């Protein structure tokens, strides 16, 4: 029995004997998705093998060894299904076919096979709140009020004042039916009617299709919006456009869990798969009904730490507020506490957020140190770290000169709302640059050649101007690069029972300069300390242990600007 197995055995006994029976994941029964990190790929921007300017599935397959080198156990692929691409694939016109832009079903099969050979699972995205308005289901539904799919979407004679998440009314008039349909996101993304059992079954069939193809699980999109309130009434107007944010009206409507339990029963139950749901608006108190063995999903992405700057979590960018470090730390500590008996997906970036190095530290901070400091937290909180493509290289936000340079539909919606609220073009553009999702969607930077090695054609979104300094090839060669720091952290976490399973505790929660926490398992403790300022900060008290990794080579008895240190004792 090696040391790790021994510790697992001890924990198993302790868990069984002393810890509340609600504990779901003792170290003794860790699952594959808890032991390694997950790498998120936005295929459109990852690697183009055809010269089309758009990334594809073969591009992903060709980089599996690079992905493996990050110590990850799974890849989350954002949508690659047939889509008109109004929302870059989150508007799906066929749930079980590959969009030709991304390749063929054979390419997908090959990806699964090649990934499996490297012990990497492929997690696919389920977008079940809505389809594309070009989906055959919607084309049929809109054709009349009495066709077989007439009630597969949400149709009403009257509209309410709800504002869609991408801006503008959440209702769109349909001439054929002389009715409005609801769209939580873009008007090209009509919401499905989950009240209809046939709709639910069709969606569950689509999910099972991908499991039969060998997918290792699902990231489930926008799931909090599937259940609509029983009455459709106007909300409180919250902007000069006279509308009311739909998120506040429909997120996590009571009764939603009935649908989700059916989803679990018909798709996930009894299978060795991983499920992570996108769930903006689920409160920590409700978590046990959503995740863990008593819940529906293995875990869920909540937004409290990434949306902390937006009042009530509603992403109206020009309403962003300043917040204190203690508030941000509290969101993480609360999430750690709420998932103590289940599991947490740790993330700072994805395809919907600006780059983290330009978001969570003061603007004057050294970006390489910041990238390493955030990575330190990413790999040492309790949960599965999610790395978003480019984050491991220290990608920063892009610079867009005009609103017309953005591709993202939500950026235009947010910009228009800012203008409606009286901001000038320059001010509205400043917020768009800070928060646009396109910041995370610029092409992956592989080397210093033309278009950063992403494509031989014209990239669908311009490559970041910094690509010659920040790319895989350059960082591979630099032992001190952000990329190599990620590799060290990932290896450290993968081999550490303390980091995988240890209890989390925050120290000095009121400190507005430092984030310090411990992870403890048995008699071993790992302490993590990060300086969130751009100056030296004294430690409140000496920290226990020997330094095992940090973003400065040497060690002081205080923390330097943006310093992050991991101590072991
Ligand atoms: C969340 C996805 O991550 C985002 O990219 C998309 O625009 C919306 N859901 C709508 O599907």
mmCIF file of N, CA, C and O in Angstrom, residues 365-440:
data_model
loop_
_atom_site.group_PDB
_atom_site.id
_atom_site.type_symbol
_atom_site.label_atom_id
_atom_site.label_comp_id
_atom_site.label_asym_id
_atom_site.label_seq_id
_atom_site.Cartn_x
_atom_site.Cartn_y
_atom_site.Cartn_z
ATOM 1 N N UNK A 365 -0.417 46.016 -11.891
ATOM 2 C CA UNK A 365 0.329 44.815 -11.476
ATOM 3 C C UNK A 365 1.024 44.143 -12.661
ATOM 4 O O UNK A 365 0.536 44.207 -13.795
ATOM 5 N N UNK A 366 2.173 43.533 -12.386
ATOM 6 C CA UNK A 366 2.918 42.798 -13.408
ATOM 7 C C UNK A 366 2.079 41.592 -13.864
ATOM 8 O O UNK A 366 1.723 40.727 -13.055
ATOM 9 N N UNK A 367 1.804 41.533 -15.166
ATOM 10 C CA UNK A 367 0.823 40.552 -15.655
ATOM 11 C C UNK A 367 1.326 39.110 -15.541
ATOM 12 O O UNK A 367 0.524 38.182 -15.379
ATOM 13 N N UNK A 368 2.624 38.931 -15.658
ATOM 14 C CA UNK A 368 3.127 37.543 -15.551
ATOM 15 C C UNK A 368 2.994 37.061 -14.108
ATOM 16 O O UNK A 368 2.536 35.941 -13.844
ATOM 17 N N UNK A 369 3.318 37.950 -13.177
ATOM 18 C CA UNK A 369 3.138 37.571 -11.765
ATOM 19 C C UNK A 369 1.664 37.328 -11.463
ATOM 20 O O UNK A 369 1.306 36.402 -10.741
ATOM 21 N N UNK A 370 0.796 38.170 -12.042
ATOM 22 C CA UNK A 370 -0.644 38.007 -11.799
ATOM 23 C C UNK A 370 -1.121 36.657 -12.330
ATOM 24 O O UNK A 370 -1.848 35.915 -11.652
ATOM 25 N N UNK A 371 -0.697 36.324 -13.551
ATOM 26 C CA UNK A 371 -1.131 35.040 -14.146
ATOM 27 C C UNK A 371 -0.725 33.887 -13.234
ATOM 28 O O UNK A 371 -1.491 32.946 -13.012
ATOM 29 N N UNK A 372 0.483 33.987 -12.686
ATOM 30 C CA UNK A 372 0.955 32.897 -11.818
ATOM 31 C C UNK A 372 0.242 32.917 -10.469
ATOM 32 O O UNK A 372 -0.010 31.859 -9.873
ATOM 33 N N UNK A 373 -0.081 34.110 -9.991
ATOM 34 C CA UNK A 373 -0.770 34.202 -8.694
ATOM 35 C C UNK A 373 -2.176 33.608 -8.807
ATOM 36 O O UNK A 373 -2.616 32.821 -7.952
ATOM 37 N N UNK A 374 -2.875 33.941 -9.889
ATOM 38 C CA UNK A 374 -4.221 33.377 -10.061
ATOM 39 C C UNK A 374 -4.154 31.866 -10.265
ATOM 40 O O UNK A 374 -4.987 31.120 -9.737
ATOM 41 N N UNK A 375 -3.150 31.429 -11.006
ATOM 42 C CA UNK A 375 -2.988 29.982 -11.205
ATOM 43 C C UNK A 375 -2.759 29.291 -9.865
ATOM 44 O O UNK A 375 -3.255 28.183 -9.628
ATOM 45 N N UNK A 376 -2.022 29.946 -8.991
ATOM 46 C CA UNK A 376 -1.755 29.356 -7.676
ATOM 47 C C UNK A 376 -3.067 29.100 -6.941
ATOM 48 O O UNK A 376 -3.271 28.036 -6.347
ATOM 49 N N UNK A 377 -3.983 30.062 -7.024
ATOM 50 C CA UNK A 377 -5.279 29.873 -6.354
ATOM 51 C C UNK A 377 -6.088 28.794 -7.084
ATOM 52 O O UNK A 377 -6.708 27.924 -6.470
ATOM 53 N N UNK A 378 -6.039 28.850 -8.419
ATOM 54 C CA UNK A 378 -6.805 27.894 -9.237
ATOM 55 C C UNK A 378 -6.487 26.442 -8.878
ATOM 56 O O UNK A 378 -7.374 25.599 -8.830
ATOM 57 N N UNK A 379 -5.217 26.173 -8.619
ATOM 58 C CA UNK A 379 -4.822 24.782 -8.365
ATOM 59 C C UNK A 379 -4.807 24.409 -6.884
ATOM 60 O O UNK A 379 -4.485 23.273 -6.561
ATOM 61 N N UNK A 380 -5.117 25.351 -6.006
ATOM 62 C CA UNK A 380 -5.003 24.996 -4.589
ATOM 63 C C UNK A 380 -6.315 25.105 -3.808
ATOM 64 O O UNK A 380 -6.370 24.654 -2.669
ATOM 65 N N UNK A 381 -7.348 25.683 -4.405
ATOM 66 C CA UNK A 381 -8.665 25.606 -3.757
ATOM 67 C C UNK A 381 -9.141 24.154 -3.855
ATOM 68 O O UNK A 381 -8.616 23.361 -4.640
ATOM 69 N N UNK A 382 -10.183 23.821 -3.092
ATOM 70 C CA UNK A 382 -10.707 22.457 -3.169
ATOM 71 C C UNK A 382 -11.722 22.360 -4.326
ATOM 72 O O UNK A 382 -12.711 23.092 -4.343
ATOM 73 N N UNK A 383 -11.448 21.462 -5.263
ATOM 74 C CA UNK A 383 -12.331 21.326 -6.414
ATOM 75 C C UNK A 383 -11.525 20.973 -7.651
ATOM 76 O O UNK A 383 -10.313 20.768 -7.572
ATOM 77 N N UNK A 384 -12.211 20.907 -8.779
ATOM 78 C CA UNK A 384 -11.514 20.607 -10.035
ATOM 79 C C UNK A 384 -11.134 21.911 -10.729
ATOM 80 O O UNK A 384 -12.010 22.709 -11.082
ATOM 81 N N UNK A 385 -9.834 22.132 -10.974
ATOM 82 C CA UNK A 385 -9.452 23.351 -11.698
ATOM 83 C C UNK A 385 -9.854 23.271 -13.169
ATOM 84 O O UNK A 385 -9.629 22.248 -13.822
ATOM 85 N N UNK A 386 -10.448 24.322 -13.680
ATOM 86 C CA UNK A 386 -10.758 24.448 -15.105
ATOM 87 C C UNK A 386 -9.810 25.483 -15.704
ATOM 88 O O UNK A 386 -9.809 26.635 -15.292
ATOM 89 N N UNK A 387 -9.036 25.045 -16.701
ATOM 90 C CA UNK A 387 -8.109 25.957 -17.386
ATOM 91 C C UNK A 387 -8.758 26.299 -18.718
ATOM 92 O O UNK A 387 -9.151 25.394 -19.465
ATOM 93 N N UNK A 388 -8.855 27.562 -19.031
ATOM 94 C CA UNK A 388 -9.442 27.954 -20.317
ATOM 95 C C UNK A 388 -8.321 28.260 -21.307
ATOM 96 O O UNK A 388 -7.389 29.000 -20.967
ATOM 97 N N UNK A 389 -8.412 27.757 -22.516
ATOM 98 C CA UNK A 389 -7.326 27.890 -23.494
ATOM 99 C C UNK A 389 -6.714 29.295 -23.490
ATOM 100 O O UNK A 389 -7.414 30.301 -23.581
ATOM 101 N N UNK A 390 -5.396 29.340 -23.388
ATOM 102 C CA UNK A 390 -4.690 30.620 -23.375
ATOM 103 C C UNK A 390 -4.421 31.132 -21.979
ATOM 104 O O UNK A 390 -3.458 31.865 -21.749
ATOM 105 N N UNK A 391 -5.261 30.735 -21.022
ATOM 106 C CA UNK A 391 -5.053 31.165 -19.631
ATOM 107 C C UNK A 391 -3.688 30.661 -19.147
ATOM 108 O O UNK A 391 -2.971 31.349 -18.431
ATOM 109 N N UNK A 392 -3.334 29.440 -19.606
ATOM 110 C CA UNK A 392 -2.072 28.844 -19.176
ATOM 111 C C UNK A 392 -0.864 29.530 -19.796
ATOM 112 O O UNK A 392 0.273 29.211 -19.461
ATOM 113 N N UNK A 393 -1.115 30.464 -20.722
ATOM 114 C CA UNK A 393 -0.005 31.219 -21.323
ATOM 115 C C UNK A 393 0.026 32.637 -20.774
ATOM 116 O O UNK A 393 0.959 33.391 -21.051
ATOM 117 N N UNK A 394 -1.001 33.013 -20.031
ATOM 118 C CA UNK A 394 -1.081 34.376 -19.495
ATOM 119 C C UNK A 394 -1.686 35.355 -20.486
ATOM 120 O O UNK A 394 -1.322 36.530 -20.519
ATOM 121 N N UNK A 395 -2.613 34.881 -21.297
ATOM 122 C CA UNK A 395 -3.290 35.776 -22.250
ATOM 123 C C UNK A 395 -3.946 36.950 -21.518
ATOM 124 O O UNK A 395 -4.553 36.773 -20.467
ATOM 125 N N UNK A 396 -3.855 38.133 -22.147
ATOM 126 C CA UNK A 396 -4.558 39.307 -21.608
ATOM 127 C C UNK A 396 -5.692 39.698 -22.536
ATOM 128 O O UNK A 396 -5.868 39.113 -23.622
ATOM 129 N N UNK A 397 -6.458 40.686 -22.126
ATOM 130 C CA UNK A 397 -7.545 41.185 -22.972
ATOM 131 C C UNK A 397 -7.002 41.755 -24.279
ATOM 132 O O UNK A 397 -5.867 42.256 -24.327
ATOM 133 N N UNK A 398 -7.846 41.724 -25.298
ATOM 134 C CA UNK A 398 -7.471 42.314 -26.584
ATOM 135 C C UNK A 398 -7.835 43.808 -26.571
ATOM 136 O O UNK A 398 -8.400 44.297 -25.598
ATOM 137 N N UNK A 399 -7.489 44.511 -27.643
ATOM 138 C CA UNK A 399 -7.895 45.924 -27.730
ATOM 139 C C UNK A 399 -8.736 46.113 -28.983
ATOM 140 O O UNK A 399 -8.265 45.900 -30.101
ATOM 141 N N UNK A 400 -9.984 46.523 -28.777
ATOM 142 C CA UNK A 400 -10.887 46.732 -29.908
ATOM 143 C C UNK A 400 -11.117 48.233 -30.056
ATOM 144 O O UNK A 400 -11.449 48.923 -29.083
ATOM 145 N N UNK A 401 -10.925 48.741 -31.272
ATOM 146 C CA UNK A 401 -10.971 50.199 -31.456
ATOM 147 C C UNK A 401 -12.374 50.740 -31.678
ATOM 148 O O UNK A 401 -12.651 51.901 -31.410
ATOM 149 N N UNK A 402 -13.244 49.885 -32.197
ATOM 150 C CA UNK A 402 -14.593 50.366 -32.496
ATOM 151 C C UNK A 402 -15.578 49.246 -32.173
ATOM 152 O O UNK A 402 -15.211 48.066 -32.204
ATOM 153 N N UNK A 403 -16.814 49.611 -31.921
ATOM 154 C CA UNK A 403 -17.819 48.589 -31.611
ATOM 155 C C UNK A 403 -17.966 47.623 -32.800
ATOM 156 O O UNK A 403 -18.270 46.445 -32.626
ATOM 157 N N UNK A 404 -17.668 48.129 -33.991
ATOM 158 C CA UNK A 404 -17.801 47.262 -35.177
ATOM 159 C C UNK A 404 -16.726 46.181 -35.243
ATOM 160 O O UNK A 404 -16.833 45.236 -36.019
ATOM 161 N N UNK A 405 -15.688 46.316 -34.436
ATOM 162 C CA UNK A 405 -14.621 45.303 -34.460
ATOM 163 C C UNK A 405 -14.982 44.052 -33.650
ATOM 164 O O UNK A 405 -14.292 43.044 -33.712
ATOM 165 N N UNK A 406 -16.052 44.141 -32.845
ATOM 166 C CA UNK A 406 -16.430 42.976 -32.038
ATOM 167 C C UNK A 406 -17.305 42.039 -32.856
ATOM 168 O O UNK A 406 -18.124 42.484 -33.659
ATOM 169 N N UNK A 407 -17.144 40.756 -32.604
ATOM 170 C CA UNK A 407 -18.004 39.755 -33.240
ATOM 171 C C UNK A 407 -19.170 39.402 -32.327
ATOM 172 O O UNK A 407 -20.270 39.132 -32.764
ATOM 173 N N UNK A 408 -18.914 39.399 -31.019
ATOM 174 C CA UNK A 408 -19.852 38.857 -30.029
ATOM 175 C C UNK A 408 -21.170 39.625 -29.952
ATOM 176 O O UNK A 408 -21.184 40.835 -29.721
ATOM 177 N N UNK A 409 -22.240 38.882 -30.029
ATOM 178 C CA UNK A 409 -23.578 39.476 -30.007
ATOM 179 C C UNK A 409 -23.884 40.156 -28.672
ATOM 180 O O UNK A 409 -24.531 41.198 -28.618
ATOM 181 N N UNK A 410 -23.400 39.588 -27.576
ATOM 182 C CA UNK A 410 -23.721 40.189 -26.274
ATOM 183 C C UNK A 410 -22.964 41.494 -26.079
ATOM 184 O O UNK A 410 -23.405 42.381 -25.347
ATOM 185 N N UNK A 411 -21.825 41.642 -26.747
ATOM 186 C CA UNK A 411 -21.076 42.899 -26.628
ATOM 187 C C UNK A 411 -21.877 44.030 -27.272
ATOM 188 O O UNK A 411 -21.992 45.124 -26.707
ATOM 189 N N UNK A 412 -22.472 43.716 -28.399
ATOM 190 C CA UNK A 412 -23.271 44.762 -29.053
ATOM 191 C C UNK A 412 -24.491 45.119 -28.209
ATOM 192 O O UNK A 412 -24.836 46.285 -28.044
ATOM 193 N N UNK A 413 -25.112 44.107 -27.601
ATOM 194 C CA UNK A 413 -26.281 44.364 -26.748
ATOM 195 C C UNK A 413 -25.910 45.233 -25.556
ATOM 196 O O UNK A 413 -26.601 46.196 -25.226
ATOM 197 N N UNK A 414 -24.792 44.902 -24.919
ATOM 198 C CA UNK A 414 -24.369 45.659 -23.756
ATOM 199 C C UNK A 414 -23.974 47.088 -24.135
ATOM 200 O O UNK A 414 -24.260 48.046 -23.421
ATOM 201 N N UNK A 415 -23.313 47.215 -25.273
ATOM 202 C CA UNK A 415 -22.918 48.541 -25.768
ATOM 203 C C UNK A 415 -24.168 49.389 -26.032
ATOM 204 O O UNK A 415 -24.257 50.544 -25.607
ATOM 205 N N UNK A 416 -25.159 48.801 -26.686
ATOM 206 C CA UNK A 416 -26.384 49.556 -27.000
ATOM 207 C C UNK A 416 -27.103 49.991 -25.726
ATOM 208 O O UNK A 416 -27.649 51.091 -25.656
ATOM 209 N N UNK A 417 -27.099 49.113 -24.720
ATOM 210 C CA UNK A 417 -27.756 49.472 -23.456
ATOM 211 C C UNK A 417 -27.010 50.636 -22.786
ATOM 212 O O UNK A 417 -27.632 51.560 -22.257
ATOM 213 N N UNK A 418 -25.692 50.597 -22.868
ATOM 214 C CA UNK A 418 -24.898 51.694 -22.295
ATOM 215 C C UNK A 418 -25.230 53.003 -23.000
ATOM 216 O O UNK A 418 -25.407 54.049 -22.365
ATOM 217 N N UNK A 419 -25.350 52.933 -24.308
ATOM 218 C CA UNK A 419 -25.698 54.150 -25.062
ATOM 219 C C UNK A 419 -27.095 54.614 -24.681
ATOM 220 O O UNK A 419 -27.327 55.811 -24.484
ATOM 221 N N UNK A 420 -28.030 53.656 -24.527
ATOM 222 C CA UNK A 420 -29.402 54.034 -24.131
ATOM 223 C C UNK A 420 -29.394 54.680 -22.754
ATOM 224 O O UNK A 420 -30.193 55.570 -22.456
ATOM 225 N N UNK A 421 -28.478 54.247 -21.901
ATOM 226 C CA UNK A 421 -28.380 54.814 -20.562
ATOM 227 C C UNK A 421 -27.571 56.117 -20.544
ATOM 228 O O UNK A 421 -27.247 56.640 -19.481
ATOM 229 N N UNK A 422 -27.191 56.628 -21.717
ATOM 230 C CA UNK A 422 -26.592 57.957 -21.796
ATOM 231 C C UNK A 422 -25.081 57.985 -21.884
ATOM 232 O O UNK A 422 -24.477 59.069 -21.886
ATOM 233 N N UNK A 423 -24.406 56.848 -21.993
ATOM 234 C CA UNK A 423 -22.950 56.869 -22.106
ATOM 235 C C UNK A 423 -22.537 57.244 -23.523
ATOM 236 O O UNK A 423 -23.248 56.942 -24.492
ATOM 237 N N UNK A 424 -21.376 57.895 -23.627
ATOM 238 C CA UNK A 424 -20.878 58.232 -24.967
ATOM 239 C C UNK A 424 -20.318 56.971 -25.621
ATOM 240 O O UNK A 424 -20.084 55.964 -24.952
ATOM 241 N N UNK A 425 -20.037 57.080 -26.917
ATOM 242 C CA UNK A 425 -19.451 55.935 -27.634
ATOM 243 C C UNK A 425 -18.142 55.524 -26.955
ATOM 244 O O UNK A 425 -17.875 54.335 -26.740
ATOM 245 N N UNK A 426 -17.338 56.535 -26.577
ATOM 246 C CA UNK A 426 -16.030 56.231 -25.982
ATOM 247 C C UNK A 426 -16.187 55.498 -24.648
ATOM 248 O O UNK A 426 -15.505 54.505 -24.376
ATOM 249 N N UNK A 427 -17.121 55.984 -23.831
ATOM 250 C CA UNK A 427 -17.333 55.333 -22.524
ATOM 251 C C UNK A 427 -17.867 53.913 -22.704
ATOM 252 O O UNK A 427 -17.413 52.969 -22.062
ATOM 253 N N UNK A 428 -18.843 53.790 -23.590
ATOM 254 C CA UNK A 428 -19.443 52.463 -23.801
ATOM 255 C C UNK A 428 -18.392 51.498 -24.351
ATOM 256 O O UNK A 428 -18.343 50.322 -23.973
ATOM 257 N N UNK A 429 -17.505 52.001 -25.204
ATOM 258 C CA UNK A 429 -16.445 51.172 -25.772
ATOM 259 C C UNK A 429 -15.442 50.741 -24.696
ATOM 260 O O UNK A 429 -14.915 49.628 -24.724
ATOM 261 N N UNK A 430 -15.204 51.629 -23.756
ATOM 262 C CA UNK A 430 -14.286 51.279 -22.657
ATOM 263 C C UNK A 430 -14.827 50.070 -21.889
ATOM 264 O O UNK A 430 -14.102 49.130 -21.579
ATOM 265 N N UNK A 431 -16.126 50.067 -21.610
ATOM 266 C CA UNK A 431 -16.712 48.915 -20.896
ATOM 267 C C UNK A 431 -16.698 47.667 -21.773
ATOM 268 O O UNK A 431 -16.455 46.560 -21.296
ATOM 269 N N UNK A 432 -16.956 47.862 -23.059
ATOM 270 C CA UNK A 432 -16.937 46.706 -23.970
ATOM 271 C C UNK A 432 -15.541 46.086 -23.972
ATOM 272 O O UNK A 432 -15.374 44.870 -23.901
ATOM 273 N N UNK A 433 -14.516 46.933 -24.035
ATOM 274 C CA UNK A 433 -13.145 46.404 -24.018
ATOM 275 C C UNK A 433 -12.838 45.681 -22.722
ATOM 276 O O UNK A 433 -12.130 44.691 -22.701
ATOM 277 N N UNK A 434 -13.364 46.181 -21.639
ATOM 278 C CA UNK A 434 -13.054 45.558 -20.341
ATOM 279 C C UNK A 434 -13.767 44.219 -20.149
ATOM 280 O O UNK A 434 -13.199 43.289 -19.597
ATOM 281 N N UNK A 435 -15.021 44.158 -20.622
ATOM 282 C CA UNK A 435 -15.799 42.959 -20.273
ATOM 283 C C UNK A 435 -16.178 42.065 -21.457
ATOM 284 O O UNK A 435 -16.735 40.985 -21.246
ATOM 285 N N UNK A 436 -15.909 42.478 -22.671
ATOM 286 C CA UNK A 436 -16.388 41.683 -23.811
ATOM 287 C C UNK A 436 -15.905 40.234 -23.778
ATOM 288 O O UNK A 436 -14.755 39.942 -23.445
ATOM 289 N N UNK A 437 -16.791 39.351 -24.218
ATOM 290 C CA UNK A 437 -16.445 37.935 -24.319
ATOM 291 C C UNK A 437 -15.419 37.695 -25.424
ATOM 292 O O UNK A 437 -14.714 36.693 -25.400
ATOM 293 N N UNK A 438 -15.324 38.639 -26.377
ATOM 294 C CA UNK A 438 -14.337 38.452 -27.440
ATOM 295 C C UNK A 438 -12.909 38.503 -26.900
ATOM 296 O O UNK A 438 -11.981 37.999 -27.559
ATOM 297 N N UNK A 439 -12.719 39.091 -25.738
ATOM 298 C CA UNK A 439 -11.380 39.072 -25.129
ATOM 299 C C UNK A 439 -10.871 37.650 -24.961
ATOM 300 O O UNK A 439 -9.671 37.405 -25.018
ATOM 301 N N UNK A 440 -11.795 36.730 -24.700
ATOM 302 C CA UNK A 440 -11.401 35.338 -24.462
ATOM 303 C C UNK A 440 -11.444 34.514 -25.738
ATOM 304 O O UNK A 440 -11.134 33.331 -25.705
#
